[in-house]
PDB file of C-alpha atoms in Angstrom:
ATOM      1  CA  MET A  13      32.521-120.947-179.222  1.00 92.00           C
ATOM      2  CA  THR A  14      32.371-121.223-175.575  1.00 92.00           C
ATOM      3  CA  LYS A  15      33.712-124.667-174.309  1.00 93.00           C
ATOM      4  CA  THR A  16      34.786-125.367-177.789  1.00 96.00           C
ATOM      5  CA  VAL A  17      37.655-128.164-177.936  1.00 97.00           C
ATOM      6  CA  LEU A  18      40.355-126.744-180.352  1.00 96.00           C
ATOM      7  CA  ARG A  19      43.522-128.674-178.878  1.00 97.00           C
ATOM      8  CA  ASN A  20      46.438-128.232-181.451  1.00 97.00           C
ATOM      9  CA  ALA A  21      44.407-126.325-183.886  1.00 97.00           C
ATOM     10  CA  LYS A  22      46.043-124.147-186.470  1.00 97.00           C
ATOM     11  CA  LEU A  23      44.355-120.637-186.385  1.00 96.00           C
ATOM     12  CA  VAL A  24      47.085-118.363-187.435  1.00 97.00           C
ATOM     13  CA  GLY A  25      45.983-114.945-188.376  1.00 96.00           C
ATOM     14  CA  THR A  26      42.352-115.658-187.326  1.00 96.00           C
ATOM     15  CA  ASP A  27      40.079-112.691-186.686  1.00 96.00           C
ATOM     16  CA  LEU A  28      38.361-113.742-183.336  1.00 95.00           C
ATOM     17  CA  TYR A  29      37.183-110.214-182.418  1.00 93.00           C
ATOM     18  CA  ARG A  30      35.021-110.105-179.319  1.00 89.00           C
ATOM     19  CA  THR A  31      34.683-113.886-179.756  1.00 92.00           C
ATOM     20  CA  HIS A  32      33.386-115.776-176.549  1.00 92.00           C
ATOM     21  CA  LEU A  33      35.646-118.624-175.841  1.00 93.00           C
ATOM     22  CA  GLU A  34      34.870-119.118-171.997  1.00 91.00           C
ATOM     23  CA  GLY A  35      35.775-122.822-171.118  1.00 93.00           C
ATOM     24  CA  ALA A  36      37.562-123.376-174.487  1.00 96.00           C
ATOM     25  CA  VAL A  37      40.453-125.775-174.567  1.00 97.00           C
ATOM     26  CA  LEU A  38      43.048-124.489-176.817  1.00 97.00           C
ATOM     27  CA  ASP A  39      46.076-126.542-175.563  1.00 98.00           C
ATOM     28  CA  GLY A  40      48.925-126.440-177.831  1.00 97.00           C
ATOM     29  CA  ALA A  41      46.920-124.372-180.358  1.00 98.00           C
ATOM     30  CA  ASP A  42      48.995-121.949-182.900  1.00 98.00           C
ATOM     31  CA  LEU A  43      47.217-118.801-182.567  1.00 97.00           C
ATOM     32  CA  SER A  44      50.041-116.676-183.999  1.00 98.00           C
ATOM     33  CA  SER A  45      49.082-113.340-185.098  1.00 97.00           C
ATOM     34  CA  VAL A  46      45.513-113.683-184.238  1.00 97.00           C
ATOM     35  CA  SER A  47      42.923-110.915-183.323  1.00 97.00           C
ATOM     36  CA  LEU A  48      41.494-111.501-180.003  1.00 95.00           C
ATOM     37  CA  VAL A  49      40.731-107.959-179.152  1.00 92.00           C
ATOM     38  CA  LYS A  50      37.891-107.606-176.594  1.00 87.00           C
ATOM     39  CA  ALA A  51      37.535-111.503-176.536  1.00 91.00           C
ATOM     40  CA  GLU A  52      36.078-113.225-173.517  1.00 88.00           C
ATOM     41  CA  ILE A  53      38.733-116.110-172.782  1.00 92.00           C
ATOM     42  CA  ASP A  54      37.672-116.751-169.273  1.00 88.00           C
ATOM     43  CA  GLU A  55      38.223-120.241-167.691  1.00 91.00           C
ATOM     44  CA  ALA A  56      39.859-121.497-170.904  1.00 95.00           C
ATOM     45  CA  SER A  57      42.971-123.607-171.166  1.00 97.00           C
ATOM     46  CA  LEU A  58      45.920-122.337-173.208  1.00 98.00           C
ATOM     47  CA  ARG A  59      48.487-124.551-171.889  1.00 97.00           C
ATOM     48  CA  GLY A  60      51.631-124.785-174.220  1.00 97.00           C
ATOM     49  CA  ALA A  61      49.708-122.605-176.926  1.00 98.00           C
ATOM     50  CA  THR A  62      51.308-120.090-179.140  1.00 98.00           C
ATOM     51  CA  LEU A  63      50.025-116.731-179.192  1.00 98.00           C
ATOM     52  CA  ASP A  64      53.266-114.782-180.884  1.00 98.00           C
ATOM     53  CA  GLU A  65      52.210-111.369-182.274  1.00 98.00           C
ATOM     54  CA  ALA A  66      48.763-111.894-181.254  1.00 97.00           C
ATOM     55  CA  ASP A  67      46.611-108.955-180.441  1.00 97.00           C
ATOM     56  CA  LEU A  68      44.850-109.696-177.153  1.00 96.00           C
ATOM     57  CA  GLY A  69      43.928-105.926-176.499  1.00 91.00           C
ATOM     58  CA  SER A  70      41.161-105.262-173.857  1.00 86.00           C
ATOM     59  CA  ALA A  71      40.710-109.032-173.839  1.00 89.00           C
ATOM     60  CA  SER A  72      39.253-110.950-170.527  1.00 86.00           C
ATOM     61  CA  PHE A  73      41.296-113.587-169.149  1.00 90.00           C
ATOM     62  CA  TRP A  74      39.865-114.885-165.793  1.00 85.00           C
ATOM     63  CA  ALA A  75      41.030-118.127-164.446  1.00 89.00           C
ATOM     64  CA  VAL A  76      43.033-119.162-167.428  1.00 94.00           C
ATOM     65  CA  ASP A  77      45.714-121.917-167.458  1.00 97.00           C
ATOM     66  CA  ALA A  78      48.376-120.485-169.795  1.00 97.00           C
ATOM     67  CA  ARG A  79      51.371-122.354-168.340  1.00 97.00           C
ATOM     68  CA  SER A  80      54.136-122.685-170.836  1.00 97.00           C
ATOM     69  CA  ALA A  81      52.220-120.606-173.447  1.00 98.00           C
ATOM     70  CA  ARG A  82      54.072-118.216-175.703  1.00 98.00           C
ATOM     71  CA  PHE A  83      53.158-114.498-175.877  1.00 98.00           C
ATOM     72  CA  ARG A  84      56.147-113.248-177.653  1.00 98.00           C
ATOM     73  CA  ALA A  85      55.766-109.776-179.095  1.00 98.00           C
ATOM     74  CA  ALA A  86      52.049-110.006-178.252  1.00 97.00           C
ATOM     75  CA  LYS A  87      49.790-107.046-177.571  1.00 97.00           C
ATOM     76  CA  LEU A  88      48.350-107.285-174.113  1.00 95.00           C
ATOM     77  CA  ASP A  89      47.467-103.712-174.060  1.00 92.00           C
ATOM     78  CA  GLY A  90      44.348-103.028-171.707  1.00 85.00           C
ATOM     79  CA  ALA A  91      43.871-106.864-171.161  1.00 88.00           C
ATOM     80  CA  SER A  92      42.626-108.267-167.970  1.00 84.00           C
ATOM     81  CA  LEU A  93      44.432-111.223-166.654  1.00 88.00           C
ATOM     82  CA  ILE A  94      43.019-111.907-163.496  1.00 83.00           C
ATOM     83  CA  ASP A  95      43.786-115.468-161.608  1.00 85.00           C
ATOM     84  CA  VAL A  96      45.900-116.710-164.688  1.00 92.00           C
ATOM     85  CA  LYS A  97      48.536-119.223-164.411  1.00 94.00           C
ATOM     86  CA  LEU A  98      51.656-118.178-166.264  1.00 95.00           C
ATOM     87  CA  GLU A  99      54.224-120.366-165.062  1.00 94.00           C
ATOM     88  CA  GLY A 100      56.679-121.052-167.752  1.00 96.00           C
ATOM     89  CA  ALA A 101      55.085-118.890-169.912  1.00 97.00           C
ATOM     90  CA  ASP A 102      57.240-116.738-172.629  1.00 98.00           C
ATOM     91  CA  LEU A 103      56.409-112.869-172.596  1.00 98.00           C
ATOM     92  CA  THR A 104      59.656-112.056-174.537  1.00 98.00           C
ATOM     93  CA  ASP A 105      59.048-108.611-176.284  1.00 98.00           C
ATOM     94  CA  ALA A 106      55.152-108.423-175.441  1.00 97.00           C
ATOM     95  CA  SER A 107      53.463-105.121-174.825  1.00 97.00           C
ATOM     96  CA  ALA A 108      51.284-104.624-171.746  1.00 94.00           C
ATOM     97  CA  ARG A 109      50.242-101.001-171.408  1.00 89.00           C
ATOM     98  CA  GLU A 110      47.704-100.507-168.559  1.00 83.00           C
ATOM     99  CA  THR A 111      47.191-104.347-168.397  1.00 87.00           C
ATOM    100  CA  SER A 112      45.664-105.734-165.141  1.00 83.00           C
ATOM    101  CA  LEU A 113      48.236-108.676-164.018  1.00 85.00           C
ATOM    102  CA  LYS A 114      47.051-110.787-161.179  1.00 83.00           C
ATOM    103  CA  ALA A 115      48.637-113.720-162.252  1.00 88.00           C
ATOM    104  CA  VAL A 116      51.059-116.549-160.770  1.00 90.00           C
ATOM    105  CA  LEU A 117      54.592-116.373-162.290  1.00 92.00           C
ATOM    106  CA  ASP A 118      57.647-118.110-161.439  1.00 92.00           C
ATOM    107  CA  GLU A 119      61.411-118.593-162.337  1.00 91.00           C
ATOM    108  CA  HIS A 120      60.525-120.121-165.460  1.00 94.00           C
ATOM    109  CA  THR A 121      58.276-117.185-166.694  1.00 95.00           C
ATOM    110  CA  VAL A 122      60.429-115.144-169.420  1.00 97.00           C
ATOM    111  CA  VAL A 123      59.746-111.685-169.396  1.00 96.00           C
ATOM    112  CA  GLN A 124      62.752-110.231-171.433  1.00 97.00           C
ATOM    113  CA  GLY A 125      61.638-107.207-173.292  1.00 97.00           C
ATOM    114  CA  LEU A 126      58.238-106.955-171.745  1.00 97.00           C
ATOM    115  CA  THR A 127      57.241-103.446-171.606  1.00 97.00           C
ATOM    116  CA  GLY A 128      54.388-101.378-170.663  1.00 94.00           C
ATOM    117  CA  THR A 129      52.410-100.657-167.415  1.00 91.00           C
ATOM    118  CA  LEU A 130      50.856-103.028-165.008  1.00 88.00           C
ATOM    119  CA  PHE A 131      48.216-103.016-162.280  1.00 80.00           C
ATOM    120  CA  VAL A 132      48.827-105.724-160.007  1.00 71.00           C
ATOM    121  CA  PRO A 133      49.225-107.767-157.323  1.00 72.00           C
ATOM    122  CA  ALA A 134      50.734-110.960-158.917  1.00 71.00           C
ATOM    123  CA  GLU A 135      52.004-114.108-157.338  1.00 77.00           C
ATOM    124  CA  ILE A 136      55.640-115.499-157.320  1.00 82.00           C
ATOM    125  CA  GLY A 137      55.509-119.359-157.277  1.00 74.00           C
ATOM    126  CA  GLN A 138      58.805-120.916-155.999  1.00 66.00           C
ATOM    127  CA  ALA A 139      59.403-124.501-154.636  1.00 60.00           C
ATOM    128  CA  ASN A 140      55.543-125.057-154.679  1.00 69.00           C
ATOM    129  CA  VAL A 141      55.065-122.015-152.441  1.00 70.00           C
ATOM    130  CA  ARG A 142      53.191-119.096-153.831  1.00 74.00           C
ATOM    131  CA  ARG A 143      53.962-115.324-152.226  1.00 78.00           C
ATOM    132  CA  GLU A 144      52.164-112.401-153.326  1.00 79.00           C
ATOM    133  CA  ILE A 145      54.291-109.479-154.289  1.00 80.00           C
ATOM    134  CA  ASP A 146      53.116-105.888-155.331  1.00 74.00           C
ATOM    135  CA  GLY A 147      54.287-102.289-156.497  1.00 78.00           C
ATOM    136  CA  LEU A 148      57.915-101.644-156.598  1.00 84.00           C
ATOM    137  CA  GLU A 149      58.850-105.255-155.275  1.00 87.00           C
ATOM    138  CA  LEU A 150      57.291-106.707-158.351  1.00 87.00           C
ATOM    139  CA  GLU A 151      58.531-103.989-160.671  1.00 91.00           C
ATOM    140  CA  ARG A 152      62.192-104.844-159.449  1.00 92.00           C
ATOM    141  CA  TRP A 153      61.529-108.702-159.876  1.00 92.00           C
ATOM    142  CA  LEU A 154      60.386-108.319-163.535  1.00 93.00           C
ATOM    143  CA  ASN A 155      62.722-105.543-164.706  1.00 95.00           C
ATOM    144  CA  SER A 156      65.634-107.599-163.197  1.00 95.00           C
ATOM    145  CA  ARG A 157      64.828-110.183-165.468  1.00 95.00           C
ATOM    146  CA  GLY A 158      65.029-108.199-168.510  1.00 97.00           C
ATOM    147  CA  ALA A 159      61.688-106.444-168.731  1.00 96.00           C
ATOM    148  CA  LYS A 160      60.952-102.765-168.714  1.00 96.00           C
ATOM    149  CA  VAL A 161      57.619-102.182-166.881  1.00 94.00           C
ATOM    150  CA  ARG A 162      56.146 -99.734-164.487  1.00 91.00           C
ATOM    151  CA  VAL A 163      53.813-100.964-161.755  1.00 88.00           C
ATOM    152  CA  LEU A 164      50.723 -98.679-161.237  1.00 79.00           C
ATOM    153  CA  THR A 165      48.449 -98.088-158.469  1.00 65.00           C
ATOM    154  CA  PRO A 166      45.111 -99.756-159.229  1.00 55.00           C
ATOM    155  CA  ARG A 167      42.102 -97.371-159.862  1.00 54.00           C
ATOM    156  CA  SER A 168      39.103 -98.368-157.875  1.00 50.00           C
ATOM    157  CA  ASP A 169      36.803-100.577-159.466  1.00 59.00           C
ATOM    158  CA  ALA A 170      33.150 -99.882-159.892  1.00 79.00           C
ATOM    159  CA  ILE A 171      30.086-102.300-160.225  1.00 86.00           C
ATOM    160  CA  THR A 172      26.955-100.815-161.638  1.00 89.00           C
ATOM    161  CA  TYR A 173      23.770-103.075-161.412  1.00 91.00           C
ATOM    162  CA  CYS A 174      20.569-102.833-164.033  1.00 91.00           C
ATOM    163  CA  ALA A 175      17.402-104.354-163.897  1.00 89.00           C
ATOM    164  CA  LYS A 176      15.822-105.350-167.059  1.00 86.00           C
ATOM    165  CA  PHE A 177      11.994-105.309-167.777  1.00 78.00           C
ATOM    166  CA  ILE A 178       9.439-105.244-170.378  1.00 72.00           C
ATOM    167  CA  GLU A 179       5.566-105.245-170.033  1.00 71.00           C
ATOM    168  CA  GLY A 180       4.724-107.370-167.299  1.00 72.00           C
ATOM    169  CA  TYR A 181       7.865-106.754-165.046  1.00 73.00           C
ATOM    170  CA  SER A 182       8.910-104.020-163.140  1.00 71.00           C
ATOM    171  CA  ARG A 183      11.972-102.812-161.175  1.00 70.00           C
ATOM    172  CA  SER A 184      11.020-104.860-158.092  1.00 68.00           C
ATOM    173  CA  HIS A 185      10.168-107.771-160.045  1.00 80.00           C
ATOM    174  CA  PRO A 186      12.704-107.531-163.272  1.00 85.00           C
ATOM    175  CA  GLN A 187      13.051-109.733-166.098  1.00 86.00           C
ATOM    176  CA  GLY A 188      16.605-110.243-165.038  1.00 90.00           C
ATOM    177  CA  ILE A 189      19.734-108.310-163.844  1.00 93.00           C
ATOM    178  CA  VAL A 190      22.894-107.238-165.689  1.00 93.00           C
ATOM    179  CA  ARG A 191      26.123-105.802-164.160  1.00 93.00           C
ATOM    180  CA  ARG A 192      28.844-103.649-165.497  1.00 90.00           C
ATOM    181  CA  ARG A 193      32.252-104.078-163.832  1.00 86.00           C
ATOM    182  CA  MET A 194      35.003-101.742-164.414  1.00 80.00           C
ATOM    183  CA  VAL A 195      38.418-103.152-163.854  1.00 73.00           C
ATOM    184  CA  ASN A 196      40.991-100.436-164.337  1.00 66.00           C
ATOM    185  CA  GLY A 197      38.939 -98.638-166.797  1.00 67.00           C
ATOM    186  CA  VAL A 198      37.813-101.626-168.949  1.00 74.00           C
ATOM    187  CA  ALA A 199      34.132-102.734-168.951  1.00 79.00           C
ATOM    188  CA  HIS A 200      32.954-106.267-168.260  1.00 85.00           C
ATOM    189  CA  ASP A 201      29.088-106.820-168.693  1.00 88.00           C
ATOM    190  CA  GLU A 202      27.657-109.831-167.198  1.00 91.00           C
ATOM    191  CA  ALA A 203      24.218-111.226-166.633  1.00 91.00           C
ATOM    192  CA  PHE A 204      22.958-113.284-163.921  1.00 92.00           C
ATOM    193  CA  THR A 205      21.537-116.409-165.764  1.00 90.00           C
ATOM    194  CA  SER A 206      19.618-119.455-165.203  1.00 87.00           C
ATOM    195  CA  ASN A 207      22.738-121.194-164.387  1.00 86.00           C
ATOM    196  CA  LEU A 208      22.867-119.295-161.288  1.00 87.00           C
ATOM    197  CA  ARG A 209      26.006-117.475-162.018  1.00 87.00           C
ATOM    198  CA  TRP A 210      27.274-114.317-163.783  1.00 89.00           C
ATOM    199  CA  GLU A 211      28.007-114.952-167.170  1.00 88.00           C
ATOM    200  CA  PRO A 212      29.243-112.599-169.825  1.00 87.00           C
ATOM    201  CA  THR A 213      26.536-110.592-171.869  1.00 88.00           C
ATOM    202  CA  GLU A 214      26.413-108.355-174.855  1.00 86.00           C
ATOM    203  CA  TYR A 215      23.403-106.759-173.615  1.00 85.00           C
ATOM    204  CA  LEU A 216      24.570-103.400-172.474  1.00 85.00           C
ATOM    205  CA  ARG A 217      26.721-102.909-175.480  1.00 82.00           C
ATOM    206  CA  LEU A 218      23.698-103.601-177.842  1.00 81.00           C
ATOM    207  CA  HIS A 219      21.288-101.380-175.948  1.00 79.00           C
ATOM    208  CA  GLU A 220      23.974 -98.494-176.224  1.00 77.00           C
ATOM    209  CA  LEU A 221      23.999 -99.008-179.915  1.00 74.00           C
ATOM    210  CA  GLY A 222      20.388 -98.938-180.259  1.00 74.00           C
ATOM    211  CA  HIS A 223      20.137-102.611-181.065  1.00 70.00           C
ATOM    212  CA  ASN A 224      18.016-103.984-178.116  1.00 66.00           C
ATOM    213  CA  GLU A 225      14.379-103.108-177.338  1.00 66.00           C
ATOM    214  CA  VAL A 226      14.361-104.354-173.704  1.00 74.00           C
ATOM    215  CA  ASP A 227      14.486-101.351-171.400  1.00 77.00           C
ATOM    216  CA  HIS A 228      16.646-101.355-168.260  1.00 82.00           C
ATOM    217  CA  VAL A 229      16.880 -99.172-164.896  1.00 84.00           C
ATOM    218  CA  GLU A 230      20.111 -98.909-162.633  1.00 85.00           C
ATOM    219  CA  ILE A 231      19.503-100.584-159.065  1.00 84.00           C
ATOM    220  CA  SER A 232      21.218-100.811-156.155  1.00 81.00           C
ATOM    221  CA  GLU A 233      23.632-103.764-154.748  1.00 83.00           C
ATOM    222  CA  ALA A 234      20.881-104.575-152.244  1.00 76.00           C
ATOM    223  CA  GLU A 235      18.302-105.073-154.869  1.00 82.00           C
ATOM    224  CA  ALA A 236      20.761-107.045-157.027  1.00 87.00           C
ATOM    225  CA  VAL A 237      21.554-109.369-154.173  1.00 86.00           C
ATOM    226  CA  ALA A 238      17.828-109.737-153.207  1.00 84.00           C
ATOM    227  CA  PHE A 239      16.977-110.950-156.991  1.00 88.00           C
ATOM    228  CA  ILE A 240      19.746-113.256-156.863  1.00 90.00           C
ATOM    229  CA  GLU A 241      18.473-114.771-153.679  1.00 87.00           C
ATOM    230  CA  GLU A 242      14.999-115.021-154.907  1.00 86.00           C
ATOM    231  CA  VAL A 243      16.140-116.495-157.950  1.00 88.00           C
ATOM    232  CA  THR A 244      18.279-119.055-156.199  1.00 88.00           C
ATOM    233  CA  ARG A 245      15.647-120.210-153.958  1.00 85.00           C
ATOM    234  CA  GLN A 246      13.215-120.811-156.812  1.00 85.00           C
ATOM    235  CA  ASN A 247      15.847-122.920-158.610  1.00 81.00           C
ATOM    236  CA  THR A 248      17.291-125.004-155.898  1.00 73.00           C
TER     237      THR A 248
END
């Protein structure tokens, strides 16, 4: 469902487990009680959308515009909200256990009853000026507005690169490369594609389940960079 336009759609109670919604337009959509567990929602637009009581556990929200969206009583446990716009959003009674929240908030963001533990920093927007706050300062800012959250020290992130190969390919000349980024304990798998960018992939998960016959081997970051430079040179 990548780049699907679902503006003002009625999707109440829909099961969208592991759905790919990158770049989708969901402005004004009613996503109440949907399951978006482990969904990929990167670069989507959710302006004014309703996600009340939605299960967004371990979902990936990167560069999402969720201004004025409603997340009342939503489950954001383990979700990754990176570079997300939450100005004017309503997170009343939402659950955020070990949630990555590198988002933009403002005085109109409602956090009454928000509970859980957060990895930050976040940014506060006031009078068209953004200010990054972290740790206890953010904890106090949220809790003074009715939240009951604790800000955690982020765990170190790690990236593992792998080269894919079948007959005719090798580690030095792979068929392609994939990477697994661990963000606060949540795995995000991506492949470097013909679009010359990292995009979500199910390859590693399918391989772990025994559903993928293409083999791979772990490589260094330097090897991955060399592959990217070569592919980019050939396609530009």
